[in-house]
Coordinates of C-alpha atoms in Angstrom, one line a residue:
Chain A
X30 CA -73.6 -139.1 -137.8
X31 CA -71.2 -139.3 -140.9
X32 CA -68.7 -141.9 -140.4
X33 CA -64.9 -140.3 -140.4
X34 CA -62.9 -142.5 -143.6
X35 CA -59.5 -142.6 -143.6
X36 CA -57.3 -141.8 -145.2
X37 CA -58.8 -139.0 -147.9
X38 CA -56.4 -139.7 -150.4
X39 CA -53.9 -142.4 -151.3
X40 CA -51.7 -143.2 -154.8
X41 CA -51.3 -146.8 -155.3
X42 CA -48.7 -148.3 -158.2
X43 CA -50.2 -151.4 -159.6
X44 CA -50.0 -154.4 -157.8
X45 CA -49.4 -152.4 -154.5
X46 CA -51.9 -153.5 -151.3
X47 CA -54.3 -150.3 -149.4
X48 CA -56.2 -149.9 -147.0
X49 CA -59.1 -148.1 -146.3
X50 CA -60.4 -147.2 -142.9
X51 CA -64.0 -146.2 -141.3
X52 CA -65.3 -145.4 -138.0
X53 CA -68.7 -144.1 -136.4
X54 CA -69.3 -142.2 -133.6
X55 CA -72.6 -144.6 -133.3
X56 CA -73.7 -148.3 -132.6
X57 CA -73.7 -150.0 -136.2
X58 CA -75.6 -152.7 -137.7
X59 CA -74.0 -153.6 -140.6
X60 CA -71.5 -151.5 -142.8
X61 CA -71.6 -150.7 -146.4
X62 CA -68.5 -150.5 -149.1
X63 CA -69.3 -148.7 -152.0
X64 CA -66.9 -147.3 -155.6
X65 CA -67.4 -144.4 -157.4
X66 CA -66.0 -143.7 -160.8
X67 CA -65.9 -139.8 -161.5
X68 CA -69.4 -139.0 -163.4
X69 CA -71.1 -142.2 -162.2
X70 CA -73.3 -143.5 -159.7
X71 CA -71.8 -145.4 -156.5
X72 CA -71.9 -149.0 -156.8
X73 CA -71.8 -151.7 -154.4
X74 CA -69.1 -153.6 -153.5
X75 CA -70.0 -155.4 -150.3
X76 CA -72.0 -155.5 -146.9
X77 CA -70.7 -156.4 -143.9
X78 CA -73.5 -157.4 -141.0
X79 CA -72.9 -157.4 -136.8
X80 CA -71.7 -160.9 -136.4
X81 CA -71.0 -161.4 -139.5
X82 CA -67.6 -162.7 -141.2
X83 CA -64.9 -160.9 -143.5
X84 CA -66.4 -160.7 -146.8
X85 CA -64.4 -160.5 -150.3
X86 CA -65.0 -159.6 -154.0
X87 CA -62.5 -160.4 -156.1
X88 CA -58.9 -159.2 -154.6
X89 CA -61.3 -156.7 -152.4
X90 CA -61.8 -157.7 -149.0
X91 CA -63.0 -155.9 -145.4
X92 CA -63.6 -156.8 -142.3
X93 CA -66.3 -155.2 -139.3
X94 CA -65.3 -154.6 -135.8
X95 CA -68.3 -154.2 -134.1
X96 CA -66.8 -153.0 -130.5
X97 CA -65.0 -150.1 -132.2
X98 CA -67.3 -149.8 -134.9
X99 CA -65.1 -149.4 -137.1
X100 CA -64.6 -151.3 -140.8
X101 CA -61.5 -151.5 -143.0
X102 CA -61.2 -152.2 -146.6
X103 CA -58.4 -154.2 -148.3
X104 CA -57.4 -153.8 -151.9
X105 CA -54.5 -156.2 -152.6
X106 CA -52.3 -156.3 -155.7
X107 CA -54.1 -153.3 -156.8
X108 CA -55.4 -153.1 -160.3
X109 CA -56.0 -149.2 -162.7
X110 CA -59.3 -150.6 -162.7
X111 CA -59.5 -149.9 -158.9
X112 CA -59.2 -146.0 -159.3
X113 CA -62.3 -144.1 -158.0
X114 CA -63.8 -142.8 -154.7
X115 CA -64.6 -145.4 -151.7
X116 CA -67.3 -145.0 -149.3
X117 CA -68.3 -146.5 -146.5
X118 CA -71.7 -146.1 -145.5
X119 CA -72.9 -147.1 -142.1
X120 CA -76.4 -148.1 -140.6
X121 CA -78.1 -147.5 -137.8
X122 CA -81.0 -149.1 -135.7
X123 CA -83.2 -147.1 -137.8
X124 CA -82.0 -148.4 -141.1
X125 CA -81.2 -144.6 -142.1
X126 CA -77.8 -145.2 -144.5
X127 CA -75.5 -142.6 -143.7
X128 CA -71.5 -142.6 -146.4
X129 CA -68.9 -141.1 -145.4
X130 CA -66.6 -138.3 -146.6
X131 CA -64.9 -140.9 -149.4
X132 CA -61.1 -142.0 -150.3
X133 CA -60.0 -141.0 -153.6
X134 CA -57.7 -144.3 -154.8
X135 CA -55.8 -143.3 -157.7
X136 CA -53.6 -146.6 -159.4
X137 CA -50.8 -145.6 -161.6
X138 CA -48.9 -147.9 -164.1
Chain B
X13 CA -83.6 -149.4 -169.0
X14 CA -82.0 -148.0 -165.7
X15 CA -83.8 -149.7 -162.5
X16 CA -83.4 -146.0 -160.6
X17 CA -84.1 -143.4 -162.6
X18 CA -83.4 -139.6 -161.8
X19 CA -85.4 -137.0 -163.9
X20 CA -83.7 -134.6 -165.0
X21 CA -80.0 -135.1 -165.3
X22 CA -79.2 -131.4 -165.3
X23 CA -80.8 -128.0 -164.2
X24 CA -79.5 -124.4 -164.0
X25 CA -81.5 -122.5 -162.1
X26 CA -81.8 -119.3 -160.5
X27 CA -81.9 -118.1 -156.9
X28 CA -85.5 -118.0 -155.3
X29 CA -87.1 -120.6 -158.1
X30 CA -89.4 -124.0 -157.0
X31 CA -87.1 -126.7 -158.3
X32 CA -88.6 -130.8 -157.9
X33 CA -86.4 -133.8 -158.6
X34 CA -88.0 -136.9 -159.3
X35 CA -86.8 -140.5 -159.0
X36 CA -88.5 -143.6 -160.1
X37 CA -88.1 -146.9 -159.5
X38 CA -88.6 -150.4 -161.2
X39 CA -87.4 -152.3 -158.1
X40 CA -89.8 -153.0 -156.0
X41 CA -88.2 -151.9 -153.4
X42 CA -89.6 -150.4 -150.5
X43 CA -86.8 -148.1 -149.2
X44 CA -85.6 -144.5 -151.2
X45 CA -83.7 -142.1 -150.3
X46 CA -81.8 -138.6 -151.2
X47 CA -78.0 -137.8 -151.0
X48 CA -76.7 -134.7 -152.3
X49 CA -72.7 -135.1 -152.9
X50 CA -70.8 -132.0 -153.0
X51 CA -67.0 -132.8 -153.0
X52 CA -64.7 -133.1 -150.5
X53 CA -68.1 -133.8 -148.0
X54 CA -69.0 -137.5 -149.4
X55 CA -72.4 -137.8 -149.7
X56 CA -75.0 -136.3 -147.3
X57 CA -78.9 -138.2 -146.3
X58 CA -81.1 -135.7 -147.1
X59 CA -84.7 -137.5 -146.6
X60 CA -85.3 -141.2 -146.8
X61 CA -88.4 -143.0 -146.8
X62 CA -89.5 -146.8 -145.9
X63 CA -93.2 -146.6 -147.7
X64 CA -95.5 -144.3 -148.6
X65 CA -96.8 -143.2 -144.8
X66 CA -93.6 -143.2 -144.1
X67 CA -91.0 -140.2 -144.7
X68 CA -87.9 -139.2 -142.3
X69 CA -85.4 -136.4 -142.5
X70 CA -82.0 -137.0 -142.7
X71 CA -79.2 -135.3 -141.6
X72 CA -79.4 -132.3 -143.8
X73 CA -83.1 -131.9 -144.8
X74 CA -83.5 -127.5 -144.3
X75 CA -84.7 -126.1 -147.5
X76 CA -85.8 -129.5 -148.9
X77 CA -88.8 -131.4 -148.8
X78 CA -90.0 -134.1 -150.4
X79 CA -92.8 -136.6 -151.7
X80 CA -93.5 -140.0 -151.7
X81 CA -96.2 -140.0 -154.3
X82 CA -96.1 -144.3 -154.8
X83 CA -93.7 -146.7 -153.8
X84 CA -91.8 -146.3 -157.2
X85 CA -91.7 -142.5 -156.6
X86 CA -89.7 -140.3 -154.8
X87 CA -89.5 -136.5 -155.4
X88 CA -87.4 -134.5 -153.7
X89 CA -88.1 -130.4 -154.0
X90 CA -86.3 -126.9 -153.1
X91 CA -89.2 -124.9 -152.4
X92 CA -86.9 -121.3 -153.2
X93 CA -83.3 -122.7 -154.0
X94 CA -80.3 -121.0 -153.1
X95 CA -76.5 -121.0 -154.5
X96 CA -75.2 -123.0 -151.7
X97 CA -77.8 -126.5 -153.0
X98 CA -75.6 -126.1 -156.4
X99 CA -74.6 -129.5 -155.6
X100 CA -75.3 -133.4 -157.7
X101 CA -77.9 -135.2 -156.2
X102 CA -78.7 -138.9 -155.8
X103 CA -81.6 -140.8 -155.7
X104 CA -80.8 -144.6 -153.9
X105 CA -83.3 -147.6 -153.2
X106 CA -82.9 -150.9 -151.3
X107 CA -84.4 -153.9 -150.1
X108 CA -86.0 -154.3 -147.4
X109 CA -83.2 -157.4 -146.1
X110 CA -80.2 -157.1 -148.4
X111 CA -79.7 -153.7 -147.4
X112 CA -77.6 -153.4 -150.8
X113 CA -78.8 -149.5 -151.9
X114 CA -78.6 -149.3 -155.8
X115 CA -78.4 -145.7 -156.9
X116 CA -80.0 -143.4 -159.8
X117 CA -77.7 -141.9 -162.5
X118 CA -77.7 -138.5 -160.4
X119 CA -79.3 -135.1 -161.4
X120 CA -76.8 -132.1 -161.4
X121 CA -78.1 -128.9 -160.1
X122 CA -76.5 -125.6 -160.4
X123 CA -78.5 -122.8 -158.7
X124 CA -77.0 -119.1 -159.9

């Protein structure tokens, strides 16, 4: 029930665009972006709800696909502050929250 | 003073002992659950729980149980732990509508 995130690993310069992809294998009702700096908690970035619109934080955006059930996340003009590990995290019908396998983002000068 | 917090932060323990992580909440939230992140394999739904009466395994609950003492509380124990749950474990909570889960500082675990 883990959604699959792609891809595991990516090396941005600074000011470069990413993206970062999620799918499930299960019917979702909203998806989850979270970032992880190493030694700290996850923290929430955005949610995205079935029928709901892109959302954005700062230069951060994503976007849902409900059909495919599958999310993206867009980092543009990437900043060092960006670095860390992304998750997705997907929910179900039974509000269980289930992340996936994260995408280290590592932004060099 | 942290709104999720994870008691304690670190623990080395040995093979076969009773081990109980607790989390507390200043939230009010109804919802709590447990991840355990090892790396390379994200982070894994152990047990989660939407009140008190109400407690569901996750995807990877063997050799874990866990106790929902109040809605502020959630303890999560190893009855005889075992090398392989050497592993950081995180507390989360959230809302009942925002959905938005806002995590505990993480208790490291290292079972010899």
């Amino acid at each position: 029930q883990q959604p699959v995130q792609s891809p595991q690993a990516v090396i941005l310069r600074e000011g470069e665009d990413a993206v970062i992809n999620c799918s499930s294998s299960k019917a979702l009702y909203s998806v989850h972006w979270y970032r992880q700096k190493h030694g700290e908690a996850p923290v929430f970035l955005m949610i995205l709800l079935k029928g709901g619109e892109q959302k954005g934080h700062e230069k951060i955006s994503a976007s849902f696909n409900e059909k495919k059930q599958q999310s993206s996340l867009y980092l543009t003009a990437s900043q060092l502050s960006y670095s860390g590990t992304y998750f997705c995290g997907t929910e179900g019908s039974g509000n269980q929250f289930y992340f996936g396998t994260g995408t280290s983002l590592t932004v060099i000068p | 003073d942290a709104d999720v917090t994870q008691t304690p932060r670190n623990r080395i323990t040995k093979t076969g002992k009773r081990i109980m992580l607790e989390c507390s909440q200043t939230k009010g939230h109804d919802r709590m659950y447990w991840y355990r992140q090892d790396p390379g394999l994200g982070l894994r739904l152990i047990y989660y729980s939407f009140d008190v009466k109400d407690i569901n395994k996750g995807e990877i609950s063997d050799g874990y149980s866990v106790s929902r003492q109040a809605q502020a509380k959630f303890s999560l124990s190893l009855e005889s732990a075992i090398p392989n749950q050497t592993a950081l474990y995180f507390c989360a909570t959230a809302g009942a509508f925002t959905g938005e889960l806002f995590f505990g500082e993480g208790s490291r675990l290292t079972v010899l």
